[in-house]
PDB file of C-alpha atoms in Angstrom:
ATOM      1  CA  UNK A  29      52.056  55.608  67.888  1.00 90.00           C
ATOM      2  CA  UNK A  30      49.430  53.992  65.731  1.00 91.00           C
ATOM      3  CA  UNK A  31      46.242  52.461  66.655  1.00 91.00           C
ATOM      4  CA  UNK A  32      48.154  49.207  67.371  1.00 93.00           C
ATOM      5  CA  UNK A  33      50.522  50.764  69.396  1.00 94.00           C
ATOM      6  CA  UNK A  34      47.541  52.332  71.058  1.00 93.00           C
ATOM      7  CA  UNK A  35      45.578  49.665  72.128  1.00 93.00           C
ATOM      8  CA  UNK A  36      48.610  47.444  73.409  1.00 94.00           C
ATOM      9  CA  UNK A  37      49.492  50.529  75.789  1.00 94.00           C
ATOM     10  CA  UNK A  38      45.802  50.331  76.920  1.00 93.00           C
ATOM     11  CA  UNK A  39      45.683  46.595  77.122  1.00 93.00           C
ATOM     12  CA  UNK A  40      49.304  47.085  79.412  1.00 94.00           C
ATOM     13  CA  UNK A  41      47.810  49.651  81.456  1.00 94.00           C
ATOM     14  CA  UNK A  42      44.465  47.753  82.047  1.00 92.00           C
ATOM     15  CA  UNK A  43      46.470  45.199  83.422  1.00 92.00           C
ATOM     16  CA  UNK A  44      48.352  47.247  85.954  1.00 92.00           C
ATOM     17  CA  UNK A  45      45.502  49.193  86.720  1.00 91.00           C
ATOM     18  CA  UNK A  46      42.054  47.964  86.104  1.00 90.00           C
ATOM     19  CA  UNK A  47      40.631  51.640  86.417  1.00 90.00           C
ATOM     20  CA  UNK A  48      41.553  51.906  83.000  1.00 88.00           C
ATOM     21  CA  UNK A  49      39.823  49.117  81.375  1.00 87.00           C
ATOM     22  CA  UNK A  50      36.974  49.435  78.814  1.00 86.00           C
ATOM     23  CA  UNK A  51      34.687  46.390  78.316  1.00 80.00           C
ATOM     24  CA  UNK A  52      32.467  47.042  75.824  1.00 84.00           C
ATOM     25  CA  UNK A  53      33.733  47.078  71.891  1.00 82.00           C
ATOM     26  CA  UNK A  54      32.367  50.888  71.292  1.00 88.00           C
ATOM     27  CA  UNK A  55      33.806  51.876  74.694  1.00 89.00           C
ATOM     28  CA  UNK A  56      37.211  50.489  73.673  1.00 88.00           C
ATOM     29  CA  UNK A  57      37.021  52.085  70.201  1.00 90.00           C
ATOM     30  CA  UNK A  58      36.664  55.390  72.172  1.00 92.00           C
ATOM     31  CA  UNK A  59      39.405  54.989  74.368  1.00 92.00           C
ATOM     32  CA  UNK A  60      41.938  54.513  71.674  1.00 92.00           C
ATOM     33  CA  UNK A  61      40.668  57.431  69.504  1.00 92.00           C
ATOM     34  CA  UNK A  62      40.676  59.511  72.385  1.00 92.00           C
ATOM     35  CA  UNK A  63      44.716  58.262  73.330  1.00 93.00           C
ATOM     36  CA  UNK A  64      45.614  58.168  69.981  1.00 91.00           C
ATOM     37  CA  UNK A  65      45.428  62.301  69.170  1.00 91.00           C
ATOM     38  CA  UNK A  66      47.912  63.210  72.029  1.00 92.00           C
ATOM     39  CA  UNK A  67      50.189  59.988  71.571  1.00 93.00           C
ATOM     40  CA  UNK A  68      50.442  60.853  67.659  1.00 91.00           C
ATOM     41  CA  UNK A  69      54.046  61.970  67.982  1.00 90.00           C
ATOM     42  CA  UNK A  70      55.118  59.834  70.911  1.00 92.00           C
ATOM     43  CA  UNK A  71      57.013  56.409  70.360  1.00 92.00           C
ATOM     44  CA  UNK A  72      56.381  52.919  71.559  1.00 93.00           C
ATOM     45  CA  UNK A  73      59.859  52.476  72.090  1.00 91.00           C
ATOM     46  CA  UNK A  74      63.212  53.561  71.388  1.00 89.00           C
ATOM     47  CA  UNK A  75      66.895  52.242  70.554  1.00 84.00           C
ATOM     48  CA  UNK A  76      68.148  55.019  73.734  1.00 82.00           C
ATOM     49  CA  UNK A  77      66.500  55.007  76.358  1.00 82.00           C
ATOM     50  CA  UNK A  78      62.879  55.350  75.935  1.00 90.00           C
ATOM     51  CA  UNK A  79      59.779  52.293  76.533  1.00 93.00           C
ATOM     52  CA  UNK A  80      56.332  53.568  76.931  1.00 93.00           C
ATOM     53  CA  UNK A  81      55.731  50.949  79.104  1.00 94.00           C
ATOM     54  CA  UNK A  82      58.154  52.317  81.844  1.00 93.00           C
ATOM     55  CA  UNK A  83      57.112  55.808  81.913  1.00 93.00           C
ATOM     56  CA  UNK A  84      53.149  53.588  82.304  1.00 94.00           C
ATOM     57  CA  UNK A  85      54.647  51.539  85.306  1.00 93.00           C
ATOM     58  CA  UNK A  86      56.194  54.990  86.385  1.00 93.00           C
ATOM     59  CA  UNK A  87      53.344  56.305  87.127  1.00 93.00           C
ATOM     60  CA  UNK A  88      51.083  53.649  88.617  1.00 93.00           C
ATOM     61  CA  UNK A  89      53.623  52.992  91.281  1.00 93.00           C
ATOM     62  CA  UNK A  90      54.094  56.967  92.034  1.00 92.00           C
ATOM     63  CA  UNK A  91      50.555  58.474  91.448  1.00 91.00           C
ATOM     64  CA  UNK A  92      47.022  57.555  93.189  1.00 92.00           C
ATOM     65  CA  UNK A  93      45.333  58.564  90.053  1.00 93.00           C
ATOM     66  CA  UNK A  94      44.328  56.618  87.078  1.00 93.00           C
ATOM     67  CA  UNK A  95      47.133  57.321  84.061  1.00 94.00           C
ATOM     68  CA  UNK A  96      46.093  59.533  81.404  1.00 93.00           C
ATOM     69  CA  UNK A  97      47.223  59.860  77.674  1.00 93.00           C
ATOM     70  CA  UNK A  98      48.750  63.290  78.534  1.00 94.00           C
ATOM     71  CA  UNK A  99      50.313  62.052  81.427  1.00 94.00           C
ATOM     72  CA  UNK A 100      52.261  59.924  78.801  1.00 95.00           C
ATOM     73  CA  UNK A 101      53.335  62.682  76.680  1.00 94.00           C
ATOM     74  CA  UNK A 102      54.516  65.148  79.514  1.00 94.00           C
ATOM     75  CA  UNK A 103      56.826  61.959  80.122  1.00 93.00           C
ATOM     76  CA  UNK A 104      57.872  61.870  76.751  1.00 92.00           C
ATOM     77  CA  UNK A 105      58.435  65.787  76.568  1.00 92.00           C
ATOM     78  CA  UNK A 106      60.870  65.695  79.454  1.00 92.00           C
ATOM     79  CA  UNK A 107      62.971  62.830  78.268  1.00 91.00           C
ATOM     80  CA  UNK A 108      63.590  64.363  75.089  1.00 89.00           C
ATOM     81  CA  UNK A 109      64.057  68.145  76.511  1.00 89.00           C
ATOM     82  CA  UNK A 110      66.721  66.061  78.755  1.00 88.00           C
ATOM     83  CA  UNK A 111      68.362  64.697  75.729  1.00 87.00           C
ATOM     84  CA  UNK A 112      68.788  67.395  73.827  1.00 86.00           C
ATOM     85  CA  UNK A 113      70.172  69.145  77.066  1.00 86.00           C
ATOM     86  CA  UNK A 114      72.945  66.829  77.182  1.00 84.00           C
ATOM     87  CA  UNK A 115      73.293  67.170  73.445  1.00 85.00           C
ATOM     88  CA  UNK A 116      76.058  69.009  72.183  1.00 84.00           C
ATOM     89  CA  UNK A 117      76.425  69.636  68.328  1.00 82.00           C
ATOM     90  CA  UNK A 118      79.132  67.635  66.531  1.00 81.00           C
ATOM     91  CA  UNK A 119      81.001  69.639  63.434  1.00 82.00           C
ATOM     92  CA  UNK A 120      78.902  68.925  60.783  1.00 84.00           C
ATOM     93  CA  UNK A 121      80.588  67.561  57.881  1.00 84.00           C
ATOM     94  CA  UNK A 122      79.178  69.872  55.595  1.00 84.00           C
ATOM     95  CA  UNK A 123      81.382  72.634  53.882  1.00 85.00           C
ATOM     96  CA  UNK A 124      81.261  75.660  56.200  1.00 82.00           C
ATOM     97  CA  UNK A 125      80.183  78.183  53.064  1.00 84.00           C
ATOM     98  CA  UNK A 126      77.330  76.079  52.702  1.00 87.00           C
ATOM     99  CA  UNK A 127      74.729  77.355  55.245  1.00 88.00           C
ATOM    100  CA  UNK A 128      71.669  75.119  53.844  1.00 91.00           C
ATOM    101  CA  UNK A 129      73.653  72.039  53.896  1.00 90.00           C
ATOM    102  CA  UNK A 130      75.060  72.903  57.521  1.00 86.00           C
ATOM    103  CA  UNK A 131      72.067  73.537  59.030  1.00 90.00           C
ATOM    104  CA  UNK A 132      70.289  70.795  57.785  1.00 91.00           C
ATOM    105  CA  UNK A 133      72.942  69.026  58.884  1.00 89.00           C
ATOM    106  CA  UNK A 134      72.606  69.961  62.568  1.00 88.00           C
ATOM    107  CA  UNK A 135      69.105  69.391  62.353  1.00 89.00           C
ATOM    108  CA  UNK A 136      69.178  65.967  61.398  1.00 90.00           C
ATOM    109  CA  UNK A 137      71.600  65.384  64.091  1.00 88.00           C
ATOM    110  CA  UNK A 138      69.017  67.048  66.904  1.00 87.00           C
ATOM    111  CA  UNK A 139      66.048  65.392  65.478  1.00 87.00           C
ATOM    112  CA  UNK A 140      67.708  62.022  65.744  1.00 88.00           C
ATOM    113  CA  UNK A 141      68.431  62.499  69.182  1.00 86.00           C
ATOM    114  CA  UNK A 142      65.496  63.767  70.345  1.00 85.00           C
ATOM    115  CA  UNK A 143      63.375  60.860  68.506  1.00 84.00           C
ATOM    116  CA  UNK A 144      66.038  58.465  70.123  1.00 84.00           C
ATOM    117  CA  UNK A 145      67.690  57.466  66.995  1.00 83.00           C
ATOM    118  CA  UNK A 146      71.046  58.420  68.171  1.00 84.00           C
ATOM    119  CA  UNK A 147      72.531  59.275  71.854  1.00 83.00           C
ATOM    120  CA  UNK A 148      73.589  62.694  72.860  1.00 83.00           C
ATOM    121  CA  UNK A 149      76.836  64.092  71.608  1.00 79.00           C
ATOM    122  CA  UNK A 150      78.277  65.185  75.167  1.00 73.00           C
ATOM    123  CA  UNK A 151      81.290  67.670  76.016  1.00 64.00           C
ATOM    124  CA  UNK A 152      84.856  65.406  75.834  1.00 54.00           C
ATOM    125  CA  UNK A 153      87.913  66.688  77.531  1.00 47.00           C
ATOM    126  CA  UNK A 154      90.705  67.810  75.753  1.00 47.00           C
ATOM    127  CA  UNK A 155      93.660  65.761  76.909  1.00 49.00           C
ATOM    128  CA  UNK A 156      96.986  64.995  75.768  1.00 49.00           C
ATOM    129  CA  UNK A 157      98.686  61.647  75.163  1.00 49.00           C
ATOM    130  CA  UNK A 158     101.006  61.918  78.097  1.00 51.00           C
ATOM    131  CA  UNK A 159     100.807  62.819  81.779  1.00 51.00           C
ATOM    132  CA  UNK A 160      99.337  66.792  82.265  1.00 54.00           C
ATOM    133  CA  UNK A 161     102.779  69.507  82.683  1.00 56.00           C
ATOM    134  CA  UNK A 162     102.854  72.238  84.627  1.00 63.00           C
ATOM    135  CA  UNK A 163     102.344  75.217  82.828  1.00 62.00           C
ATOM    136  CA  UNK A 164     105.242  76.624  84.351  1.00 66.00           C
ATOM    137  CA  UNK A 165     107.242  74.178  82.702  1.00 71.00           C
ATOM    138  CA  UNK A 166     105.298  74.872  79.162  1.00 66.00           C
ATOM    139  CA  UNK A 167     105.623  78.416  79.568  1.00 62.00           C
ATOM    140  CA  UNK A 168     109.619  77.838  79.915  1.00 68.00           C
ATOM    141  CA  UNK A 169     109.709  76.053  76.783  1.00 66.00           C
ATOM    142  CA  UNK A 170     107.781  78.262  75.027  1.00 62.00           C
ATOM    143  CA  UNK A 171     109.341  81.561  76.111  1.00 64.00           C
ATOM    144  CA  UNK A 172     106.114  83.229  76.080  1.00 64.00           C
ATOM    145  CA  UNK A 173     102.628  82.919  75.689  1.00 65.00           C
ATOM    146  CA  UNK A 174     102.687  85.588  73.350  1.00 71.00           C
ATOM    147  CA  UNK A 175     104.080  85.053  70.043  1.00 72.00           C
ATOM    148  CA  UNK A 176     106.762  87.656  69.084  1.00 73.00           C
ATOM    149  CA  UNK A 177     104.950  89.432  65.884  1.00 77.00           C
ATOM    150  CA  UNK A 178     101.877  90.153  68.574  1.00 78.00           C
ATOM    151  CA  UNK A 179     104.133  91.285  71.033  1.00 72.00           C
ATOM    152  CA  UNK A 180     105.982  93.638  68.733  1.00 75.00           C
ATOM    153  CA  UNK A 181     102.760  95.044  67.693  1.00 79.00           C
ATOM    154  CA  UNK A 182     102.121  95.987  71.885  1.00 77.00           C
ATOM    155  CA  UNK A 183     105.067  97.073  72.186  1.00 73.00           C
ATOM    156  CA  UNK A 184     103.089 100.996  70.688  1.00 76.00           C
ATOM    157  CA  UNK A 185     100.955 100.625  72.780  1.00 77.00           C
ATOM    158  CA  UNK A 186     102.597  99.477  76.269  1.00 77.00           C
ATOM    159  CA  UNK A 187     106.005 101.262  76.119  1.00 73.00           C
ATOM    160  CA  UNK A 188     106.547 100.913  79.845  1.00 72.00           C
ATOM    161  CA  UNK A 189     106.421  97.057  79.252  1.00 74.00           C
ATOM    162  CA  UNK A 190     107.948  97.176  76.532  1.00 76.00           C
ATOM    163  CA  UNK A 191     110.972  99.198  77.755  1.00 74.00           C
ATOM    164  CA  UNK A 192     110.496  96.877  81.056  1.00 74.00           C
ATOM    165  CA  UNK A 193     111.015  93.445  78.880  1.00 74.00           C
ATOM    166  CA  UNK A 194     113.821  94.861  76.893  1.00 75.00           C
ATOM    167  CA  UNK A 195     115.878  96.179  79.626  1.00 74.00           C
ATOM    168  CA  UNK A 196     114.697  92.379  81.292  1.00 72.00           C
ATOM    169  CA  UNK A 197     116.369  90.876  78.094  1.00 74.00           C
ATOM    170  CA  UNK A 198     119.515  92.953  77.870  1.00 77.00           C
ATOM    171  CA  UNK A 199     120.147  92.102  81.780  1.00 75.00           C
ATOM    172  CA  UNK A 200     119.951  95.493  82.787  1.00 78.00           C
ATOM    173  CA  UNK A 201     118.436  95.829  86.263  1.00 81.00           C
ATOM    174  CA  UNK A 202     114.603  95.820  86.349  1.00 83.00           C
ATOM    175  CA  UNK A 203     113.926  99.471  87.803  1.00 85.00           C
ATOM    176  CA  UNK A 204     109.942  98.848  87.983  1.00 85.00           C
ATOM    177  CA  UNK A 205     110.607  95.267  90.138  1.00 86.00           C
ATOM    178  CA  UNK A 206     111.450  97.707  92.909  1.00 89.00           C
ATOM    179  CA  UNK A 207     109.061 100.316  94.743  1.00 90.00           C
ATOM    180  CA  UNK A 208     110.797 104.502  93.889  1.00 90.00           C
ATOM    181  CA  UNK A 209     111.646 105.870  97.277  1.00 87.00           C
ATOM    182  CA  UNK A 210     110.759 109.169  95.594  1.00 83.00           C
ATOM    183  CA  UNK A 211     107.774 109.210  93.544  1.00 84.00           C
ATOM    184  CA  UNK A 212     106.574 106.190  95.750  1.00 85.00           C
ATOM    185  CA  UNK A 213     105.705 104.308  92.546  1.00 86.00           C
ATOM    186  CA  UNK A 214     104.390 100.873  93.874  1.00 89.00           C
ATOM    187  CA  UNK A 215     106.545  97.614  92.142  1.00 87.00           C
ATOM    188  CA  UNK A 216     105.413  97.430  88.809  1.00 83.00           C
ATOM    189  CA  UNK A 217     103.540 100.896  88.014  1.00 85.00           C
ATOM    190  CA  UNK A 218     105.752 103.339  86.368  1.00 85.00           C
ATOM    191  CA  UNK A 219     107.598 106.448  88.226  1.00 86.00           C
ATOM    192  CA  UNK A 220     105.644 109.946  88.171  1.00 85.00           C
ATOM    193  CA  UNK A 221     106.878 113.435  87.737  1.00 82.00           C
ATOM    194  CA  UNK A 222     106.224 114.814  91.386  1.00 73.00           C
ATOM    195  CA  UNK A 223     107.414 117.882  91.831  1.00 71.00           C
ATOM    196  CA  UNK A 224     107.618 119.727  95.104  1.00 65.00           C
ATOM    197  CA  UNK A 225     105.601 123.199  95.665  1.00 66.00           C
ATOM    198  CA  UNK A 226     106.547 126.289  97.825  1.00 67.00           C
ATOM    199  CA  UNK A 227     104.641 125.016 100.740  1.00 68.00           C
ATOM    200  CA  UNK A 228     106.852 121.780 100.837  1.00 59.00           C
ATOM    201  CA  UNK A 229     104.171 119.458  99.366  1.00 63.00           C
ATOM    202  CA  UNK A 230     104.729 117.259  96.138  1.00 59.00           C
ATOM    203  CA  UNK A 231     102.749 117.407  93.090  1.00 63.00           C
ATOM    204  CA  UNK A 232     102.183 116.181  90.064  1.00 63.00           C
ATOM    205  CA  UNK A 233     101.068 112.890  88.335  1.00 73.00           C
ATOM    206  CA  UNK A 234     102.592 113.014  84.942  1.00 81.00           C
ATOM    207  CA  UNK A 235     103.650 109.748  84.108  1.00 81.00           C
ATOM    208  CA  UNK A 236     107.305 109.447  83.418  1.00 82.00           C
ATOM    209  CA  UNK A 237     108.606 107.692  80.038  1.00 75.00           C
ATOM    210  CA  UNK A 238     111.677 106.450  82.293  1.00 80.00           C
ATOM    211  CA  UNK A 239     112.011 105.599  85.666  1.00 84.00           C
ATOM    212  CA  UNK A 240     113.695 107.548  88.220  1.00 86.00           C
ATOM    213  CA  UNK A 241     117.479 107.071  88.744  1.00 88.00           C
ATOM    214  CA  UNK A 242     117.042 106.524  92.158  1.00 90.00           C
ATOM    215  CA  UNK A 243     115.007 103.687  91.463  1.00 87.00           C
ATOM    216  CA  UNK A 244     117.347 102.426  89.066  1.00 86.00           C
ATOM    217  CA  UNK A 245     120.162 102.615  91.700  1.00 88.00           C
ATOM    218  CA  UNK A 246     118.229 100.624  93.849  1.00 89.00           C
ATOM    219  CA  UNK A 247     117.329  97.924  91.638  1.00 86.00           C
ATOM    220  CA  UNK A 248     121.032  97.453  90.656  1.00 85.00           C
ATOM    221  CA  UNK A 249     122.231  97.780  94.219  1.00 86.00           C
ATOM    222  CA  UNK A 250     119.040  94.795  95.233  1.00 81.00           C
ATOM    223  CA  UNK A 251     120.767  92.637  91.753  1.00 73.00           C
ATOM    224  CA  UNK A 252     123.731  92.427  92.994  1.00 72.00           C
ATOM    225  CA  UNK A 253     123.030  91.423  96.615  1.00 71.00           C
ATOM    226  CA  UNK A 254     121.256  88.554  94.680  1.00 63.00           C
ATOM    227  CA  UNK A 255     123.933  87.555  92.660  1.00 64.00           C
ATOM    228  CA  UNK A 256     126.564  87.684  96.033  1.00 60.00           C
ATOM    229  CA  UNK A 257     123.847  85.632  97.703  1.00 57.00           C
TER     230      UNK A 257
END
């Protein structure tokens, strides 16, 4: 604000509260000096959201205490640190391999919203045309949510699943959807070597490449209850 600006906030805030007022000519110069250094960077008024005159009325209706010039720009300070937390940066339409001209870019775009030249960018939701599907339903049309070149690159390093999937896709019986009644593999891990020791105990927990046939026997034998059902 300038030294205008200055003395109609004074001559506003004499009239709400009389505390303020300065009657004599040198004692008015004073004032506005003195509330002129920390009101240097705060605005009259803004286009979004900002009027000097209601953070003023603000405080002589909350506080017992005459209003101060700082009091002013502590007001001033929180409205903007609230816009720019509600501020989200658009995509600047500079070119990306530009870094000067995209960051000045973004700071133009903060700077306007913190001096209440613009309103906060907020977070939109990303929705479609049409009514929201089950993903269920997406997931059937797609096939998978994980395109085929990515899979086959897994596939090295997840045989299990990948030997699960492919047996899924041939219709062969899914061995690992069942719990081994020998290595007592738990639905969905793979079988273990367990081998039994003199004493009668099993051991071992070597991972097997294939599942045991048991297993597989069971599966098949669980399929085709399925099917008769």
């Amino acid at each position: 604000m300038d030294r205008r600006e200055v003395a109609a906030v004074l001559a506003y805030t004499g009239r709400l509260d009389p505390r303020t007022m300065r009657t004599g000519t040198g004692e008015a110069r004073d004032q506005i000096a003195q509330w002129q250094e920390p009101l240097d960077d705060v605005p009259f008024a803004t286009d979004h959201g900002w009027d000097v005159r209601e953070a003023i009325r603000s405080h002589v209706l909350d506080s017992p205490y005459p209003i101060l010039p700082v009091d002013i720009a502590r007001r001033w300070r929180a409205h903007r640190r609230d816009r720019l937390d509600r501020h989200t940066d658009p995509t600047p339409a500079a070119d990306p391999d530009d870094p000067a001209a995209w960051r000045a870019e973004l700071l133009r775009s903060r700077n306007a919203v913190a001096a209440g030249q613009a309103a906060p960018s907020t977070h939109r939701q990303i929705a479609g045309s049409g009514r929201p599907r089950d993903v269920e339903e997406r997931l059937r049309e797609l096939g998978s949510c994980i395109p085929p070149a990515v899979r086959a690159e897994l596939a090295r390093y997840r045989p299990t699943r990948a030997a699960r999937e492919a047996a899924v896709a041939e219709g062969v019986p899914d061995a690992l959807g069942v719990r081994c009644d020998w290595c007592h593999a738990s639905v969905g891990s793979p079988c273990r070597r367990r081998r039994a020791s003199p004493d009668g105990t099993a051991r071992g927990n070597a991972v097997r490449a294939t599942p045991h046939p048991s297993r597989v026997d069971l599966a098949a034998t669980r399929k085709g209850r399925h099917r008769a059902a």
